[in-house]
CSV table of C-alpha atoms in Angstrom, one decimal:
chain,number,residue,atom,x,y,z
A,645,MET,CA,0.0,0.0,0.0
A,646,ASN,CA,1.4,3.5,-1.0
A,647,VAL,CA,1.1,6.6,1.2
A,648,ALA,CA,-1.8,7.9,-0.7
A,649,GLU,CA,-3.9,4.9,-0.3
A,650,GLU,CA,-2.9,4.7,3.4
A,651,ILE,CA,-4.1,8.3,4.0
A,652,PHE,CA,-7.2,7.6,2.0
A,653,THR,CA,-8.0,4.6,4.3
A,654,GLU,CA,-7.2,6.6,7.4
A,655,LEU,CA,-9.8,9.4,6.3
A,656,GLY,CA,-12.5,6.7,5.8
A,657,GLY,CA,-12.1,5.6,2.1
A,658,PRO,CA,-14.8,6.3,-0.6
A,659,ARG,CA,-17.3,7.3,2.0
A,660,PHE,CA,-15.2,10.2,3.0
A,661,LEU,CA,-15.1,11.6,-0.6
A,662,ILE,CA,-18.9,11.2,-0.8
A,663,ASP,CA,-19.4,13.1,2.6
A,664,ILE,CA,-17.3,16.1,1.6
A,665,ARG,CA,-18.2,16.0,-2.2
A,666,CYS,CA,-14.5,15.9,-3.1
A,667,THR,CA,-13.5,16.1,-6.6
A,668,ASP,CA,-10.0,15.2,-8.2
A,669,PRO,CA,-8.2,13.2,-5.4
A,670,CYS,CA,-4.6,13.0,-6.6
A,671,ALA,CA,-1.6,11.0,-5.1
A,672,ILE,CA,1.4,13.3,-4.7
A,673,ASP,CA,5.1,12.7,-3.4
A,674,ASN,CA,4.5,11.2,0.0
A,675,GLY,CA,0.9,12.1,0.3
A,676,LEU,CA,-2.6,12.9,-1.1
A,677,ARG,CA,-4.2,16.0,-2.5
A,678,LEU,CA,-8.0,16.8,-2.8
A,679,ARG,CA,-9.9,19.5,-4.3
A,680,LEU,CA,-12.4,20.8,-1.8
A,681,ARG,CA,-15.8,22.5,-2.2
A,682,ILE,CA,-16.5,25.8,-0.4
A,683,ASN,CA,-15.9,25.5,3.3
A,684,ARG,CA,-15.3,27.5,6.4
A,685,SER,CA,-11.5,27.8,5.8
A,686,HIS,CA,-11.9,29.1,2.4
A,687,ALA,CA,-9.3,26.5,1.1
A,688,ASN,CA,-9.9,25.0,-2.2
A,689,TYR,CA,-7.3,22.1,-1.9
A,690,LEU,CA,-6.2,19.9,1.0
A,691,GLU,CA,-2.7,18.5,0.8
A,692,ILE,CA,-1.8,15.7,3.4
A,693,THR,CA,1.7,14.3,3.7
A,694,LYS,CA,3.3,11.7,5.8
A,695,GLY,CA,6.6,12.3,7.7
A,696,GLU,CA,9.4,9.9,8.5
A,697,ASP,CA,7.8,9.7,12.1
A,698,ASP,CA,4.6,8.2,10.7
A,699,LEU,CA,2.9,11.6,11.6
A,700,TYR,CA,0.8,13.6,9.1
A,701,THR,CA,0.8,17.2,8.0
A,702,MET,CA,-2.3,18.8,6.6
A,703,LYS,CA,-2.1,21.9,4.5
A,704,PHE,CA,-5.2,23.9,3.6
A,705,LEU,CA,-4.4,25.7,0.3
A,706,ASP,CA,-5.9,28.3,-1.9
A,707,ILE,CA,-4.7,27.6,-5.5
A,708,HIS,CA,-5.8,29.9,-8.3
A,709,LYS,CA,-4.9,28.6,-11.9
A,710,PRO,CA,-3.1,30.5,-14.5
A,711,LYS,CA,-5.1,33.4,-16.2
A,712,TRP,CA,-4.6,35.3,-19.4
A,713,ASP,CA,-4.3,39.1,-18.8
A,714,ARG,CA,-5.9,40.6,-21.9
A,715,LYS,CA,-4.7,44.1,-21.0
A,716,ASN,CA,-1.0,43.3,-21.0
A,717,LYS,CA,-1.4,40.2,-23.2
A,718,THR,CA,0.6,37.9,-20.8
A,719,MET,CA,0.0,35.0,-18.6
A,720,ILE,CA,-0.5,35.4,-14.9
A,721,LYS,CA,1.2,32.6,-13.1
A,722,HIS,CA,-0.9,30.5,-10.7
A,723,LYS,CA,-0.9,31.5,-7.1
A,724,VAL,CA,-0.5,29.0,-4.3
A,725,LYS,CA,-1.3,30.4,-0.8
A,726,THR,CA,-1.2,28.2,2.3
A,727,LEU,CA,-4.1,29.2,4.6
A,728,ARG,CA,-3.5,26.8,7.5
A,729,GLU,CA,-0.8,24.2,8.0
A,730,ILE,CA,-1.2,21.6,10.9
A,731,ALA,CA,1.8,19.3,11.6
A,732,GLN,CA,2.3,16.3,13.9
A,733,ILE,CA,-1.1,14.7,13.4
A,734,GLU,CA,-1.8,11.1,14.1
A,735,GLY,CA,-3.7,9.1,11.7
A,736,SER,CA,-6.7,8.5,13.9
A,737,ASN,CA,-7.1,12.3,14.3
A,738,LEU,CA,-7.1,13.2,10.7
A,739,ARG,CA,-11.0,13.3,10.4
A,740,LYS,CA,-11.3,15.3,13.5
A,741,VAL,CA,-8.9,18.0,12.3
A,742,PHE,CA,-10.4,18.2,8.9
A,743,SER,CA,-13.9,18.6,10.4
A,744,LEU,CA,-12.7,21.3,12.9
A,745,ILE,CA,-11.0,23.4,10.1
A,746,THR,CA,-13.5,23.0,7.3
A,747,GLY,CA,-16.8,22.8,9.3
A,748,PHE,CA,-17.8,19.7,7.3
A,749,GLU,CA,-19.9,17.1,9.2
A,750,LEU,CA,-18.5,13.7,8.7
A,751,THR,CA,-20.4,10.5,9.3
């Protein structure tokens, strides 16, 4: 089992994705990235990574895709803003922390 699958299982598997109406789950280096719907934290992405000490780090991100600037006729690069970062989370507490930050009710 790779790290993304392990995190996915800790969160509750497919039921978690249904509860939060998540789109675009994606495996990243040493973790998992999810696109979120509108929530209390104003984050549109969640990135969970696993450290060497088997503890997790959750980053709530605001990512805006590149846009075309018509006035200057140039591309505006995408912006990545970390809204909240929580480190040293045990696997059993991932759902609790997620619920506290986003305000989503998980079943």
